[in-house]
Short mmCIF file of C-alpha atoms and ligand atoms in Angstrom, two decimals:
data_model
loop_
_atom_site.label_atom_id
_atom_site.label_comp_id
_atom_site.label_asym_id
_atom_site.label_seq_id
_atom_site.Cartn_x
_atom_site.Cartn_y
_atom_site.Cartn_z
CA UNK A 11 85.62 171.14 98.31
CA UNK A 12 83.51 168.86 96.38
CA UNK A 13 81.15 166.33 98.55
CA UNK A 14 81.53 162.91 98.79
CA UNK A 15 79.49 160.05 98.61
CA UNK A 16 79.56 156.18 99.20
CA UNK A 17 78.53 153.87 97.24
CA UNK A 18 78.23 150.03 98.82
CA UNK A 19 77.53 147.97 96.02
CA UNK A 20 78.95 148.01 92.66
CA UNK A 21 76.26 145.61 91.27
CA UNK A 22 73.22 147.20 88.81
CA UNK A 23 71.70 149.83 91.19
CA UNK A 24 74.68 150.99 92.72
CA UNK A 25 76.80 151.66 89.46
CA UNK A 26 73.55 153.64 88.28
CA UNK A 27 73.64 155.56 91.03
CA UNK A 28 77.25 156.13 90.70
CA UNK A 29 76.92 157.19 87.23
CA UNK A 30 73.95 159.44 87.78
CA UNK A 31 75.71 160.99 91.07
CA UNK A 32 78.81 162.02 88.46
CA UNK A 33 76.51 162.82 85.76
CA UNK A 34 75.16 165.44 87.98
CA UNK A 35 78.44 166.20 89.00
CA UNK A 36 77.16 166.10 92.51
CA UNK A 37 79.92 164.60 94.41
CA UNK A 38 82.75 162.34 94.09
CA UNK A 39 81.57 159.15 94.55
CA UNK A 40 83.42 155.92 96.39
CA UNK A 41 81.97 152.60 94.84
CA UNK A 42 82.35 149.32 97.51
CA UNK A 43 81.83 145.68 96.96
CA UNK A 44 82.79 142.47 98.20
CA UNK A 45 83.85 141.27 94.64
CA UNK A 46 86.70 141.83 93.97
CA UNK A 47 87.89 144.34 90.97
CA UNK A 48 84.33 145.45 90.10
CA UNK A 49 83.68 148.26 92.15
CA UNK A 50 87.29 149.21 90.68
CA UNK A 51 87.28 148.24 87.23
CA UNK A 52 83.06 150.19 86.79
CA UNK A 53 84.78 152.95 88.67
CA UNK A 54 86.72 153.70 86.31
CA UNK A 55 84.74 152.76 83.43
CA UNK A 56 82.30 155.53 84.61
CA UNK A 57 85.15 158.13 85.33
CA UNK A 58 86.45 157.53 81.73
CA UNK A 59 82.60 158.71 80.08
CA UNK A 60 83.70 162.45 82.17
CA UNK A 61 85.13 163.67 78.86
CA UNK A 62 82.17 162.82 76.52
CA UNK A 63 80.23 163.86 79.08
CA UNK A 64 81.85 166.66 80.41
CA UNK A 65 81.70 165.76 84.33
CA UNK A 66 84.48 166.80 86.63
CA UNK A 67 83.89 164.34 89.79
CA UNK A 68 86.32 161.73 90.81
CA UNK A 69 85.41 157.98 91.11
CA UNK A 70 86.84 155.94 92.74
CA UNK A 71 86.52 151.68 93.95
CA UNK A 72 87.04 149.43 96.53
CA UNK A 73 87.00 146.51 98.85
CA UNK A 74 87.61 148.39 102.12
CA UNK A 75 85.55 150.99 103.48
CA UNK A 76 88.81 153.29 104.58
CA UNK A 77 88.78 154.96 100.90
CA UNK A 78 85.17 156.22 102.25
CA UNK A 79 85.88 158.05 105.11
CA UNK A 80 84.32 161.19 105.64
CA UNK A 81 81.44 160.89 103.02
CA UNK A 82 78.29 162.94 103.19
CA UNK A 83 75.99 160.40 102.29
CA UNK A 84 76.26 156.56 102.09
CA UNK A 85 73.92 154.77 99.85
CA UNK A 86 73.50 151.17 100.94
CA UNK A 87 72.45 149.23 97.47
CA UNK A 88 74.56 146.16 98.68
CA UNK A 89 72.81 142.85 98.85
CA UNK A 90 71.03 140.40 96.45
CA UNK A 91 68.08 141.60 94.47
CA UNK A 92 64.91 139.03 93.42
CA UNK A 93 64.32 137.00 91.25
CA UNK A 94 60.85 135.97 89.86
CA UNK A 95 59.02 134.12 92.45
CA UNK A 96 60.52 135.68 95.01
CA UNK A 97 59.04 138.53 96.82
CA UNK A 98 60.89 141.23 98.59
CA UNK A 99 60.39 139.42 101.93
CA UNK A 100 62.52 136.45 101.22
CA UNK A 101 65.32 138.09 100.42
CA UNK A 102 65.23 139.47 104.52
CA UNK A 103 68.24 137.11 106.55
CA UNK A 104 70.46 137.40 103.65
CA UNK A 105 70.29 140.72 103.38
CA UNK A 106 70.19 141.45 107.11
CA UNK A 107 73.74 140.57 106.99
CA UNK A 108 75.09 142.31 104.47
CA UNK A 109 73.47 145.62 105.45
CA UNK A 110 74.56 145.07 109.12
CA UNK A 111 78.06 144.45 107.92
CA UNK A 112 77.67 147.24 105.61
CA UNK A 113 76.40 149.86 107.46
CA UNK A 114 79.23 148.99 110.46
CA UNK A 115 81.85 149.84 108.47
CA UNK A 116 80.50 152.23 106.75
CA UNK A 117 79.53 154.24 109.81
CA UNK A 118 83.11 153.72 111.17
CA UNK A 119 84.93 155.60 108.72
CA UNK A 120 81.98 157.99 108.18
CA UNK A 121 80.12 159.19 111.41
CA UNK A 122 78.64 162.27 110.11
CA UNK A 123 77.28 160.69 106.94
CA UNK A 124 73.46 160.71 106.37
CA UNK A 125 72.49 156.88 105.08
CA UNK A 126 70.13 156.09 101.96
CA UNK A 127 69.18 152.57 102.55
CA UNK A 128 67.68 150.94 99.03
CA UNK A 129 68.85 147.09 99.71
CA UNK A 130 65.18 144.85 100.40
CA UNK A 131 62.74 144.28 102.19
CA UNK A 132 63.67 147.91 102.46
CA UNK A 133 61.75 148.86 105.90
CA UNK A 134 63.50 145.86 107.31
CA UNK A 135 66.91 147.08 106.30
CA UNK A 136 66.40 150.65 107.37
CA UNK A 137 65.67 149.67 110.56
CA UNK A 138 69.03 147.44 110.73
CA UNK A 139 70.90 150.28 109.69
CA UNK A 140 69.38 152.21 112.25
CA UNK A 141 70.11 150.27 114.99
CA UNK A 142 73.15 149.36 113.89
CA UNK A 143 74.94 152.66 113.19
CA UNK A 144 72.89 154.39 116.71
CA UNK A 145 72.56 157.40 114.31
CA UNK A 146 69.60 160.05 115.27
CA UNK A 147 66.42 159.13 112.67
CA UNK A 148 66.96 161.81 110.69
CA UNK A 149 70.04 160.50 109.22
CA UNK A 150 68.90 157.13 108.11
CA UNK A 151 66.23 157.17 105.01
CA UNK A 152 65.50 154.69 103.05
CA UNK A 153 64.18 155.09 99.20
CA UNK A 154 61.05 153.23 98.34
CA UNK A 155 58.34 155.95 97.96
CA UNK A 156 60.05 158.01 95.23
CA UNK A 157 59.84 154.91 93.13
CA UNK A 158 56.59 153.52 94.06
CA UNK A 159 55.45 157.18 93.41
CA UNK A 160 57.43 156.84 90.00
CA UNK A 161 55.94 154.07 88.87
CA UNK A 162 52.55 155.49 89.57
CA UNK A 163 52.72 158.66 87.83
CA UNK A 164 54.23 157.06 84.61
CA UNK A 165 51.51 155.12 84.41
CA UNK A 166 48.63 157.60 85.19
CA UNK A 167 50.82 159.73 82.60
CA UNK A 168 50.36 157.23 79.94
CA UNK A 169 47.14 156.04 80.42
CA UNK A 170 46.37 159.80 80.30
CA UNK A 171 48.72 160.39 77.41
CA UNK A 172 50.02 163.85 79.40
CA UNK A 173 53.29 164.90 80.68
CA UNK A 174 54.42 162.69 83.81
CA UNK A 175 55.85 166.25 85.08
CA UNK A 176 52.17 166.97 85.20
CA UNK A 177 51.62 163.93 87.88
CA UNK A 178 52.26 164.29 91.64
CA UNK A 179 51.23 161.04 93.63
CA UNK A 180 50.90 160.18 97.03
CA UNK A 181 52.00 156.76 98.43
CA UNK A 182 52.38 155.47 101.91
CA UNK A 183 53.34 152.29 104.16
CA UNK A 184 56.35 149.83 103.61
CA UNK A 185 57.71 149.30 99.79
CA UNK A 186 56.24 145.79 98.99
CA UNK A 187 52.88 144.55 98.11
CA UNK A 188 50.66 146.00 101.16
CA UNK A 189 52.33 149.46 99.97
CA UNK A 190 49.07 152.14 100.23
CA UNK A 191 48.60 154.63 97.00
CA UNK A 192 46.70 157.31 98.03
CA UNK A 193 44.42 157.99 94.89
CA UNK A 194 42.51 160.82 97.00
CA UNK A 195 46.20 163.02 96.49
CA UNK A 196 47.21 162.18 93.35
CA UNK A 197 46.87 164.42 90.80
CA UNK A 198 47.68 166.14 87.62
CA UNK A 199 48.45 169.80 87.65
CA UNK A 200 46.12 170.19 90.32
CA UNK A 201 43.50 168.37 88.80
CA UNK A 202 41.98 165.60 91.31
CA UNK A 203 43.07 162.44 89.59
CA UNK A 204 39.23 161.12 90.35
CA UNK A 205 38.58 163.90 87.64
CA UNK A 206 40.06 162.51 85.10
CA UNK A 207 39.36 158.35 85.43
CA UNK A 208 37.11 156.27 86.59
CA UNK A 209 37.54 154.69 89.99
CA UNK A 210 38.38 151.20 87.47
CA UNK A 211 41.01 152.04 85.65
CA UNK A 212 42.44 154.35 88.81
CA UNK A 213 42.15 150.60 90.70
CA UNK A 214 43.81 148.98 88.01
CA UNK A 215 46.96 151.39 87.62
CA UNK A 216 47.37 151.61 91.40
CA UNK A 217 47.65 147.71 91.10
CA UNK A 218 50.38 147.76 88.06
CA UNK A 219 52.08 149.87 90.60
CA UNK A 220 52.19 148.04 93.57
CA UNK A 221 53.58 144.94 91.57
CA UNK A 222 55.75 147.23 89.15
CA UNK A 223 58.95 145.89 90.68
CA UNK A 224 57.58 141.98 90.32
CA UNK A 225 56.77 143.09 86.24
CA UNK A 226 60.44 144.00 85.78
CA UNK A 227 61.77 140.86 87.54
CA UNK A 228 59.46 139.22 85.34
CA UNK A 229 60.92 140.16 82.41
CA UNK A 230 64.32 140.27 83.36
CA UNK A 231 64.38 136.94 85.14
CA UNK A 232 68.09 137.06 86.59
CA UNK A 233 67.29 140.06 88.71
CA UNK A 234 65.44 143.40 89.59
CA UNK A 235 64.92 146.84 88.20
CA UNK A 236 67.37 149.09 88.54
CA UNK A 237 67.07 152.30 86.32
CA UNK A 238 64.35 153.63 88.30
CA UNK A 239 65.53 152.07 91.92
CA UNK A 240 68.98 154.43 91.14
CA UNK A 241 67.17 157.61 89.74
CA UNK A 242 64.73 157.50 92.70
CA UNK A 243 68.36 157.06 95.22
CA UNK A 244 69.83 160.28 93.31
CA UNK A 245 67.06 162.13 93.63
CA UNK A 246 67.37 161.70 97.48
CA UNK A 247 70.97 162.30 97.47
CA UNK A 248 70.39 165.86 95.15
CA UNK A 249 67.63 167.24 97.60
CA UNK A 250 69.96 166.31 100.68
CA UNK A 251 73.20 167.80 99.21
CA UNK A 252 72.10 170.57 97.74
CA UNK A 253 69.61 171.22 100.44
CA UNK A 254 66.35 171.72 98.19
CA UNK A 255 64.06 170.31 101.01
CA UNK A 256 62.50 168.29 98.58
CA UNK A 257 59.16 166.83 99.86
CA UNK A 258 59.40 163.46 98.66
CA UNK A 259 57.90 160.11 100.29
CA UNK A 260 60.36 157.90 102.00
CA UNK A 261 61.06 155.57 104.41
CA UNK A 262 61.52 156.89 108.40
CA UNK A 263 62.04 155.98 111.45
CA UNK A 264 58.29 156.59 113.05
CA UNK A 265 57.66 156.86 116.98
CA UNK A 266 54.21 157.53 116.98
CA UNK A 267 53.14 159.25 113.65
CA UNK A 268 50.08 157.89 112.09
CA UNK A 269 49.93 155.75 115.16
CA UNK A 270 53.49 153.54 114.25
CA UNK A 271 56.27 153.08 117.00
CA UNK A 272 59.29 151.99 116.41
CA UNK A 273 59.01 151.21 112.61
CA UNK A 274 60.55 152.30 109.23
CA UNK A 275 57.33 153.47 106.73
CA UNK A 276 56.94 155.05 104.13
CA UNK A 277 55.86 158.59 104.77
CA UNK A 278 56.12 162.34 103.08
CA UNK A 279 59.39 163.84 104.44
CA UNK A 280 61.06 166.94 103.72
CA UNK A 281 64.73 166.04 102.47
CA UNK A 282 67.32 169.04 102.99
CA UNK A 283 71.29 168.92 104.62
CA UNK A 284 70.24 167.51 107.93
CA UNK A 285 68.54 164.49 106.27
CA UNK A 286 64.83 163.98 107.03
CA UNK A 287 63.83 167.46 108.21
CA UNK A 288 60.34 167.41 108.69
CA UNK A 289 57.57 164.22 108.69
CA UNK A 290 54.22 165.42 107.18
CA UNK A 291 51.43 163.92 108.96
CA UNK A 292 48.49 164.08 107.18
CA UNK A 293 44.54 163.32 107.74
CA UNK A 294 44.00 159.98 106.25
CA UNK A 295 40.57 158.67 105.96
CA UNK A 296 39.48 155.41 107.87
CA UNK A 297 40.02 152.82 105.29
CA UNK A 298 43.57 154.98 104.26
CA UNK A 299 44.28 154.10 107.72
CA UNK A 300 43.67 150.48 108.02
CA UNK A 301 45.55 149.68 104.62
CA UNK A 302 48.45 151.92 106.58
CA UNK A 303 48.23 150.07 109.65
CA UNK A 304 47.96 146.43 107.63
CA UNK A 305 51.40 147.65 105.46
CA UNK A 306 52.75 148.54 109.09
CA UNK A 307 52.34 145.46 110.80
CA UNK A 308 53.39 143.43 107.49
CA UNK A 309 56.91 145.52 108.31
CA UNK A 310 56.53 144.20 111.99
CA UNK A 311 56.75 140.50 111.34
CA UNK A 312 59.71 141.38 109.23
CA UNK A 313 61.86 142.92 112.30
CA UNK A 314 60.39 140.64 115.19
CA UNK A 315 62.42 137.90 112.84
CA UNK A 316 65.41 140.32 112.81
CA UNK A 317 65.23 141.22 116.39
CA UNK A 318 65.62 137.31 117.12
CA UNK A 319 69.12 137.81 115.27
CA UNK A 320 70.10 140.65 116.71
N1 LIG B 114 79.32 144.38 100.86
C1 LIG B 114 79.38 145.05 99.68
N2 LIG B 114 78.79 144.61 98.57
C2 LIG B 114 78.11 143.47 98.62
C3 LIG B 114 78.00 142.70 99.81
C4 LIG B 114 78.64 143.21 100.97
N3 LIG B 114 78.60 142.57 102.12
N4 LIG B 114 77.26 141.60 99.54
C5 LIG B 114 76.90 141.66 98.24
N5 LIG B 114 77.41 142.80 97.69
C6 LIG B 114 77.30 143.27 96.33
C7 LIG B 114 77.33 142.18 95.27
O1 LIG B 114 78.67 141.73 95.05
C8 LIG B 114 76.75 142.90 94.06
O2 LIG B 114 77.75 143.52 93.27
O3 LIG B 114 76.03 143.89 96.11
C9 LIG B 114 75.86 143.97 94.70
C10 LIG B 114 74.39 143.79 94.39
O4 LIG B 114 74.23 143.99 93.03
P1 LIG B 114 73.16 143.20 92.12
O5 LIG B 114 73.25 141.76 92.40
O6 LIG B 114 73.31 143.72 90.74
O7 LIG B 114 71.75 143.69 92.74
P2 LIG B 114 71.01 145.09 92.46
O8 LIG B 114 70.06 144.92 91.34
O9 LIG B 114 72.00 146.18 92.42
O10 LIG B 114 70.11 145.20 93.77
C11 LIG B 114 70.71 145.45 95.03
O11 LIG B 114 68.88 146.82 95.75
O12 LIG B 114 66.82 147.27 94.80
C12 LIG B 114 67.50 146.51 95.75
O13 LIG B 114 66.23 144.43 95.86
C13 LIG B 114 67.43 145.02 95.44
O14 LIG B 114 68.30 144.26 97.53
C14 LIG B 114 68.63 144.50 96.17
C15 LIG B 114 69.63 145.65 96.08
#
């Protein structure tokens, strides 16, 4: 039997993910929204490029959540993205809602699933989910690191004019603008990144990256990015189904690694069939540290507002 997967949110991220979920014939997928006849009408929009494509997956949409039940995974995209001005912060009591609406139903009709959280501020809406759905931490993730990471190695890749297969990066702490790159493990093919640039230009890319998300909004005005934001999801949803234990940096639920309680961070995690399988704590050096514990407690002032709602 094929797996199944959730989609909430039919708007730009979540019908990319849909479409790279059946382009990868990974599972059947189950697209939800509020508005009514999208989720249906890209459904089948997506289901209908199977032949030119050659994908056997069924897709399917909806308004209700009882066309979702059993799914493996549930991929929480619903919400309202930015737009320029706005940072991922402000988008927090809006959002609160829909993800705690979300994830309640969701979690009703699915109580096995593992949940992939990429609605913003994104450690703030992890740790709604979380709360919300009682699950154990290793079944609530949220994707912020593989596209921070992303956006890092494309541009070390281009600045470097190499393959960005060649680039691994390293980046830690919540997925906004106190997010920590860790130059120190990034590298290509081995080769210590400090190798290859000067500490300037290594300063300057790691700054393109943290506000890579505010440069698409830029340009796009009416929204965010979204290619990237749904390949980073997928990838997440591929090591999970198909059990590859990816190591890939994500956001989970912390009780005392690298000194966080009681937080959603971004952190290296092995990805396999039971969800986060393993957090990799590693060294970090003093000033790694302090811009982890300053991205930590930016995340803080985010939930003490939602605990007030709760
Ligand atoms: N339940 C289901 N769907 C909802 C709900 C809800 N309660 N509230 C809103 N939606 C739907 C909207 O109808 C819309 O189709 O969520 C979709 C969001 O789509 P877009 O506006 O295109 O936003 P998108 O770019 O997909 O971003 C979604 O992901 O990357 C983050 O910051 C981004 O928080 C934003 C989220």
């Amino acid at each position: 039997m094929r797996k199944k997967v959730t989609v909430v949110g039919a708007g730009n991220v979540g019908a990319n993910c849909a479409l790279r979920i059946a382009g990868k014939e990974l599972a059947d997928v189950v697209l939800v929204d509020v508005v009514e006849g999208v989720p249906q009408g890209k459904a089948l929009d997506i289901l209908q490029s199977g032949p030119v494509e050659g994908y056997d997956v069924s897709l399917t949409g909806a308004n209700d959540y009882a066309p979702t039940a059993n799914s493996d995974i549930v991929v929480i995209t619903a919400g309202f993205p930015r737009t320029p001005g706005m940072s991922r912060d402000d988008l927090l009591l809006k959002n609160y809602e829909v993800v705690r609406s979300a994830t309640e139903q969701a979690v009703k009709f699915s109580p096995n699933c593992i949940l992939i959280l990429v609605t913003n501020p994104l450690d703030a809406m992890c740790w709604t989910a979380f709360h919300v759905s009682k699950f154990s931490k290793n079944r609530v993730i949220g994707m912020a690191g593989v596209l921070d990471t992303a956006r890092f190695r494309t541009f070390i890749a281009q600045e470097l004019d190499v393959s960005v297969s060649n680039v691994t990066a390293m980046v830690l702490g919540g997925h906004g603008d106190t997010m920590v790159p860790i130059a120190r493990l990034t590298s290509v093919s081995g080769i210590p990144l400090s190798e290859l640039l000067d500490q300037a230009v290594i300063d300057r890319l790691i700054d393109r990256a943290r506000n890579g998300g505010a440069e698409i909004v830029k340009y796009l005005k009416t929204g965010s990015a979204y290619y990237a934001p749904s390949a980073a999801a997928v990838e997440m949803v591929e090591s999970i189904l198909k059990d590859k234990k990816k190591v890939l940096p994500c956001a989970a639920y912390l009780e005392g690694e690298y000194g966080i309680k009681d937080l959603f961070v971004g952190v290296p995690v092995k990805l396999g069939s039971r969800g986060i399988e393993n957090i990799y704590q590693i060294a970090l050096r003093p000033e790694e540290q302090a811009a982890l514990d300053k991205s930590a407690a930016a995340v803080k002032e985010l939930i003490d507002v939602i605990k007030q709602k709760m």
